[in-house]
């Protein structure tokens, strides 16, 4: 293979490039071969950076979250009437491990987690409670988020969908739902 490259570059440089001496041919051949390798490296780098999957051979990063609910909110006794989803521009998926984790003073805290499969900075956590408007939290995570040992600060709900399938409205001060989250990476 190397002999073929050498022959091809010698022929091109000798007949079309006007290189007649061995030194000029060797230098020109080195430039040609280095340019081909650089082009191949650029193509491989582009393919690596444009890949949307965060982890190919291992467990995906997980976003663990806690949602702080107002003290007088209508939370269902059964978790079947409550769902939490992660919506991105690449996929949608249900959260796992949803539980009424604890109380923060008089306010209940719902906890759970969701796997992060794709590289995107557009992530929306949606809280759906039967008979209540949907609450949408815009997660402020990088496209490829790092591991975080501690939960971040509490952040208020960003949007409220009073009527399903219609555009949500911006949350106001009376919408007292809050979220905090962290990313776990294993391996």
PDB file of C-alpha atoms in Angstrom:
ATOM      1  CA  UNK A   1       0.000   0.000   0.000  1.00  0.00           C
ATOM      2  CA  UNK A   2       2.777   2.423   0.924  1.00  0.00           C
ATOM      3  CA  UNK A   3       4.558   1.523  -2.322  1.00  0.00           C
ATOM      4  CA  UNK A   4       1.417   2.379  -4.294  1.00  0.00           C
ATOM      5  CA  UNK A   5       1.154   5.786  -2.575  1.00  0.00           C
ATOM      6  CA  UNK A   6       4.804   6.433  -3.266  1.00  0.00           C
ATOM      7  CA  UNK A   7       4.441   5.488  -6.924  1.00  0.00           C
ATOM      8  CA  UNK A   8       1.318   7.607  -7.399  1.00  0.00           C
ATOM      9  CA  UNK A   9       2.762  10.654  -5.711  1.00  0.00           C
ATOM     10  CA  UNK A  10       6.062  10.237  -7.654  1.00  0.00           C
ATOM     11  CA  UNK A  11       4.216  10.091 -10.972  1.00  0.00           C
ATOM     12  CA  UNK A  12       2.017  13.087 -10.204  1.00  0.00           C
ATOM     13  CA  UNK A  13       4.840  15.209  -8.864  1.00  0.00           C
ATOM     14  CA  UNK A  14       7.281  14.192 -11.617  1.00  0.00           C
ATOM     15  CA  UNK A  15       5.036  14.722 -14.638  1.00  0.00           C
ATOM     16  CA  UNK A  16       2.566  17.376 -13.468  1.00  0.00           C
ATOM     17  CA  UNK A  17       4.422  19.194 -10.729  1.00  0.00           C
ATOM     18  CA  UNK A  18       7.717  19.665 -12.511  1.00  0.00           C
ATOM     19  CA  UNK A  19       9.739  18.044  -9.696  1.00  0.00           C
ATOM     20  CA  UNK A  20      12.797  16.361 -11.296  1.00  0.00           C
ATOM     21  CA  UNK A  21      15.287  15.866  -8.443  1.00  0.00           C
ATOM     22  CA  UNK A  22      14.965  13.164  -5.779  1.00  0.00           C
ATOM     23  CA  UNK A  23      14.969  15.679  -2.903  1.00  0.00           C
ATOM     24  CA  UNK A  24      12.099  17.671  -4.347  1.00  0.00           C
ATOM     25  CA  UNK A  25      10.152  14.490  -5.121  1.00  0.00           C
ATOM     26  CA  UNK A  26      10.638  13.176  -1.572  1.00  0.00           C
ATOM     27  CA  UNK A  27       9.559  16.473  -0.034  1.00  0.00           C
ATOM     28  CA  UNK A  28       6.547  16.752  -2.318  1.00  0.00           C
ATOM     29  CA  UNK A  29       5.576  13.136  -1.645  1.00  0.00           C
ATOM     30  CA  UNK A  30       5.745  13.761   2.103  1.00  0.00           C
ATOM     31  CA  UNK A  31       3.441  16.744   1.733  1.00  0.00           C
ATOM     32  CA  UNK A  32       0.968  14.737  -0.362  1.00  0.00           C
ATOM     33  CA  UNK A  33       0.870  11.811   2.084  1.00  0.00           C
ATOM     34  CA  UNK A  34       0.623  14.130   5.132  1.00  0.00           C
ATOM     35  CA  UNK A  35      -2.252  16.015   3.461  1.00  0.00           C
ATOM     36  CA  UNK A  36      -4.135  12.779   2.844  1.00  0.00           C
ATOM     37  CA  UNK A  37      -3.686  11.697   6.461  1.00  0.00           C
ATOM     38  CA  UNK A  38      -4.764  15.145   7.718  1.00  0.00           C
ATOM     39  CA  UNK A  39      -7.889  15.005   5.570  1.00  0.00           C
ATOM     40  CA  UNK A  40      -8.698  11.534   6.945  1.00  0.00           C
ATOM     41  CA  UNK A  41      -8.195  12.765  10.515  1.00  0.00           C
ATOM     42  CA  UNK A  42     -10.531  15.721   9.858  1.00  0.00           C
ATOM     43  CA  UNK A  43     -13.225  13.387   8.519  1.00  0.00           C
ATOM     44  CA  UNK A  44     -12.910  11.079  11.545  1.00  0.00           C
ATOM     45  CA  UNK A  45     -12.985  14.077  13.927  1.00  0.00           C
ATOM     46  CA  UNK A  46     -16.105  15.426  12.252  1.00  0.00           C
ATOM     47  CA  UNK A  47     -17.834  12.038  12.517  1.00  0.00           C
ATOM     48  CA  UNK A  48     -16.916  11.817  16.212  1.00  0.00           C
ATOM     49  CA  UNK A  49     -18.093  15.334  17.061  1.00  0.00           C
ATOM     50  CA  UNK A  50     -21.327  15.088  15.087  1.00  0.00           C
ATOM     51  CA  UNK A  51     -22.385  11.847  16.824  1.00  0.00           C
ATOM     52  CA  UNK A  52     -25.448  12.523  18.963  1.00  0.00           C
ATOM     53  CA  UNK A  53     -25.107   9.486  21.250  1.00  0.00           C
ATOM     54  CA  UNK A  54     -23.448  10.401  24.567  1.00  0.00           C
ATOM     55  CA  UNK A  55     -22.066   6.954  25.470  1.00  0.00           C
ATOM     56  CA  UNK A  56     -21.751   4.101  22.976  1.00  0.00           C
ATOM     57  CA  UNK A  57     -20.346   1.259  25.101  1.00  0.00           C
ATOM     58  CA  UNK A  58     -21.585   1.743  28.626  1.00  0.00           C
ATOM     59  CA  UNK A  59     -24.396   3.041  30.752  1.00  0.00           C
ATOM     60  CA  UNK A  60     -25.744   6.476  29.817  1.00  0.00           C
ATOM     61  CA  UNK A  61     -25.453   9.434  32.185  1.00  0.00           C
ATOM     62  CA  UNK A  62     -28.454   9.836  34.481  1.00  0.00           C
ATOM     63  CA  UNK A  63     -30.157  13.022  35.560  1.00  0.00           C
ATOM     64  CA  UNK A  64     -31.466  12.626  39.114  1.00  0.00           C
ATOM     65  CA  UNK A  65     -34.094  15.218  39.994  1.00  0.00           C
ATOM     66  CA  UNK A  66     -36.249  16.457  42.846  1.00  0.00           C
ATOM     67  CA  UNK A  67     -39.413  18.478  42.296  1.00  0.00           C
ATOM     68  CA  UNK A  68     -40.559  20.679  45.167  1.00  0.00           C
ATOM     69  CA  UNK A  69     -44.351  20.906  45.133  1.00  0.00           C
ATOM     70  CA  UNK A  70     -46.439  23.677  46.763  1.00  0.00           C
ATOM     71  CA  UNK A  71     -47.905  22.717  50.141  1.00  0.00           C
ATOM     72  CA  UNK A  72     -51.530  22.773  48.939  1.00  0.00           C
ATOM     73  CA  UNK A  73     -50.993  21.088  45.571  1.00  0.00           C
ATOM     74  CA  UNK A  74     -53.297  18.271  44.529  1.00  0.00           C
ATOM     75  CA  UNK A  75     -50.921  15.347  44.455  1.00  0.00           C
ATOM     76  CA  UNK A  76     -52.406  11.921  43.775  1.00  0.00           C
ATOM     77  CA  UNK A  77     -52.062   9.239  46.425  1.00  0.00           C
ATOM     78  CA  UNK A  78     -51.243   6.678  43.732  1.00  0.00           C
ATOM     79  CA  UNK A  79     -48.172   7.303  41.591  1.00  0.00           C
ATOM     80  CA  UNK A  80     -50.023   5.930  38.554  1.00  0.00           C
ATOM     81  CA  UNK A  81     -51.829   9.298  38.268  1.00  0.00           C
ATOM     82  CA  UNK A  82     -48.514  11.144  38.062  1.00  0.00           C
ATOM     83  CA  UNK A  83     -45.951  10.995  35.270  1.00  0.00           C
ATOM     84  CA  UNK A  84     -42.689  12.745  34.573  1.00  0.00           C
ATOM     85  CA  UNK A  85     -41.108  12.762  31.127  1.00  0.00           C
ATOM     86  CA  UNK A  86     -37.945  14.118  29.589  1.00  0.00           C
ATOM     87  CA  UNK A  87     -38.523  15.703  26.182  1.00  0.00           C
ATOM     88  CA  UNK A  88     -35.617  16.671  23.949  1.00  0.00           C
ATOM     89  CA  UNK A  89     -35.203  17.525  20.304  1.00  0.00           C
ATOM     90  CA  UNK A  90     -33.840  13.963  19.839  1.00  0.00           C
ATOM     91  CA  UNK A  91     -36.206  11.796  21.924  1.00  0.00           C
ATOM     92  CA  UNK A  92     -38.814  11.564  24.670  1.00  0.00           C
ATOM     93  CA  UNK A  93     -38.800   9.121  27.544  1.00  0.00           C
ATOM     94  CA  UNK A  94     -40.462   8.474  30.850  1.00  0.00           C
ATOM     95  CA  UNK A  95     -38.632   8.999  34.124  1.00  0.00           C
ATOM     96  CA  UNK A  96     -37.971   6.031  36.416  1.00  0.00           C
ATOM     97  CA  UNK A  97     -37.970   5.568  40.170  1.00  0.00           C
ATOM     98  CA  UNK A  98     -40.601   8.241  40.773  1.00  0.00           C
ATOM     99  CA  UNK A  99     -41.469   8.479  44.460  1.00  0.00           C
ATOM    100  CA  UNK A 100     -42.821  10.829  47.103  1.00  0.00           C
ATOM    101  CA  UNK A 101     -39.338  11.113  48.521  1.00  0.00           C
ATOM    102  CA  UNK A 102     -39.764  13.380  51.511  1.00  0.00           C
ATOM    103  CA  UNK A 103     -41.078  16.730  52.736  1.00  0.00           C
ATOM    104  CA  UNK A 104     -39.197  20.002  52.804  1.00  0.00           C
ATOM    105  CA  UNK A 105     -41.094  21.712  55.614  1.00  0.00           C
ATOM    106  CA  UNK A 106     -44.737  21.534  54.518  1.00  0.00           C
ATOM    107  CA  UNK A 107     -43.881  20.994  50.859  1.00  0.00           C
ATOM    108  CA  UNK A 108     -43.705  17.484  49.382  1.00  0.00           C
ATOM    109  CA  UNK A 109     -40.734  16.493  47.230  1.00  0.00           C
ATOM    110  CA  UNK A 110     -41.082  14.130  44.273  1.00  0.00           C
ATOM    111  CA  UNK A 111     -37.868  12.378  43.239  1.00  0.00           C
ATOM    112  CA  UNK A 112     -36.837  10.321  40.230  1.00  0.00           C
ATOM    113  CA  UNK A 113     -34.349  10.004  37.445  1.00  0.00           C
ATOM    114  CA  UNK A 114     -34.041   9.844  33.692  1.00  0.00           C
ATOM    115  CA  UNK A 115     -31.324   8.550  31.369  1.00  0.00           C
ATOM    116  CA  UNK A 116     -29.585  11.013  29.049  1.00  0.00           C
ATOM    117  CA  UNK A 117     -28.950   9.183  25.786  1.00  0.00           C
ATOM    118  CA  UNK A 118     -28.304  12.018  23.354  1.00  0.00           C
ATOM    119  CA  UNK A 119     -26.033  15.038  23.078  1.00  0.00           C
ATOM    120  CA  UNK A 120     -28.368  18.042  23.209  1.00  0.00           C
ATOM    121  CA  UNK A 121     -28.770  21.127  25.350  1.00  0.00           C
ATOM    122  CA  UNK A 122     -32.536  21.253  24.721  1.00  0.00           C
ATOM    123  CA  UNK A 123     -34.010  19.218  27.607  1.00  0.00           C
ATOM    124  CA  UNK A 124     -37.455  19.759  29.131  1.00  0.00           C
ATOM    125  CA  UNK A 125     -38.687  17.872  32.198  1.00  0.00           C
ATOM    126  CA  UNK A 126     -42.498  17.659  32.155  1.00  0.00           C
ATOM    127  CA  UNK A 127     -44.543  16.974  35.309  1.00  0.00           C
ATOM    128  CA  UNK A 128     -48.030  15.650  34.560  1.00  0.00           C
ATOM    129  CA  UNK A 129     -50.551  15.239  37.370  1.00  0.00           C
ATOM    130  CA  UNK A 130     -54.040  14.005  36.561  1.00  0.00           C
ATOM    131  CA  UNK A 131     -56.506  16.922  36.700  1.00  0.00           C
ATOM    132  CA  UNK A 132     -53.721  19.549  36.907  1.00  0.00           C
ATOM    133  CA  UNK A 133     -51.890  21.642  34.283  1.00  0.00           C
ATOM    134  CA  UNK A 134     -48.592  20.255  33.005  1.00  0.00           C
ATOM    135  CA  UNK A 135     -45.485  21.896  34.460  1.00  0.00           C
ATOM    136  CA  UNK A 136     -42.447  22.274  32.196  1.00  0.00           C
ATOM    137  CA  UNK A 137     -38.939  22.707  33.576  1.00  0.00           C
ATOM    138  CA  UNK A 138     -36.155  23.736  31.175  1.00  0.00           C
ATOM    139  CA  UNK A 139     -33.079  21.826  32.373  1.00  0.00           C
ATOM    140  CA  UNK A 140     -29.982  24.001  32.180  1.00  0.00           C
ATOM    141  CA  UNK A 141     -27.558  21.258  31.175  1.00  0.00           C
ATOM    142  CA  UNK A 142     -24.764  21.290  28.638  1.00  0.00           C
ATOM    143  CA  UNK A 143     -25.060  19.057  25.579  1.00  0.00           C
ATOM    144  CA  UNK A 144     -22.578  16.645  27.194  1.00  0.00           C
ATOM    145  CA  UNK A 145     -23.050  17.327  30.918  1.00  0.00           C
ATOM    146  CA  UNK A 146     -20.321  16.466  33.444  1.00  0.00           C
ATOM    147  CA  UNK A 147     -20.805  14.418  36.607  1.00  0.00           C
ATOM    148  CA  UNK A 148     -22.187  16.421  39.536  1.00  0.00           C
ATOM    149  CA  UNK A 149     -21.851  15.088  43.075  1.00  0.00           C
ATOM    150  CA  UNK A 150     -24.443  17.447  44.580  1.00  0.00           C
ATOM    151  CA  UNK A 151     -27.827  18.724  43.498  1.00  0.00           C
ATOM    152  CA  UNK A 152     -27.853  22.202  41.996  1.00  0.00           C
ATOM    153  CA  UNK A 153     -29.980  25.084  43.312  1.00  0.00           C
ATOM    154  CA  UNK A 154     -33.774  25.052  43.208  1.00  0.00           C
ATOM    155  CA  UNK A 155     -35.152  26.539  39.976  1.00  0.00           C
ATOM    156  CA  UNK A 156     -38.744  27.621  39.430  1.00  0.00           C
ATOM    157  CA  UNK A 157     -40.979  26.072  36.809  1.00  0.00           C
ATOM    158  CA  UNK A 158     -40.512  27.735  33.408  1.00  0.00           C
ATOM    159  CA  UNK A 159     -43.825  27.074  31.668  1.00  0.00           C
ATOM    160  CA  UNK A 160     -47.328  25.856  32.567  1.00  0.00           C
ATOM    161  CA  UNK A 161     -49.599  24.127  30.048  1.00  0.00           C
ATOM    162  CA  UNK A 162     -53.066  24.978  31.336  1.00  0.00           C
ATOM    163  CA  UNK A 163     -54.683  23.279  28.333  1.00  0.00           C
ATOM    164  CA  UNK A 164     -52.959  20.165  26.914  1.00  0.00           C
ATOM    165  CA  UNK A 165     -51.871  20.336  23.262  1.00  0.00           C
ATOM    166  CA  UNK A 166     -51.803  24.161  23.285  1.00  0.00           C
ATOM    167  CA  UNK A 167     -48.880  26.495  23.719  1.00  0.00           C
ATOM    168  CA  UNK A 168     -47.866  26.748  27.374  1.00  0.00           C
ATOM    169  CA  UNK A 169     -47.710  30.080  29.147  1.00  0.00           C
ATOM    170  CA  UNK A 170     -44.731  31.469  31.028  1.00  0.00           C
ATOM    171  CA  UNK A 171     -44.881  30.591  34.713  1.00  0.00           C
ATOM    172  CA  UNK A 172     -45.721  33.347  37.185  1.00  0.00           C
ATOM    173  CA  UNK A 173     -44.849  33.856  40.859  1.00  0.00           C
ATOM    174  CA  UNK A 174     -47.999  31.952  41.842  1.00  0.00           C
ATOM    175  CA  UNK A 175     -46.652  28.798  40.151  1.00  0.00           C
ATOM    176  CA  UNK A 176     -44.517  27.627  43.054  1.00  0.00           C
ATOM    177  CA  UNK A 177     -43.189  24.348  41.627  1.00  0.00           C
ATOM    178  CA  UNK A 178     -39.389  24.068  41.693  1.00  0.00           C
ATOM    179  CA  UNK A 179     -36.830  21.562  40.472  1.00  0.00           C
ATOM    180  CA  UNK A 180     -33.212  20.747  41.169  1.00  0.00           C
ATOM    181  CA  UNK A 181     -31.080  18.086  39.539  1.00  0.00           C
ATOM    182  CA  UNK A 182     -27.665  16.568  39.114  1.00  0.00           C
ATOM    183  CA  UNK A 183     -26.019  14.283  36.574  1.00  0.00           C
ATOM    184  CA  UNK A 184     -24.504  10.928  37.527  1.00  0.00           C
ATOM    185  CA  UNK A 185     -21.937   9.230  35.327  1.00  0.00           C
ATOM    186  CA  UNK A 186     -20.670   5.732  35.970  1.00  0.00           C
ATOM    187  CA  UNK A 187     -17.648   4.059  34.547  1.00  0.00           C
TER     188      UNK A 187
END
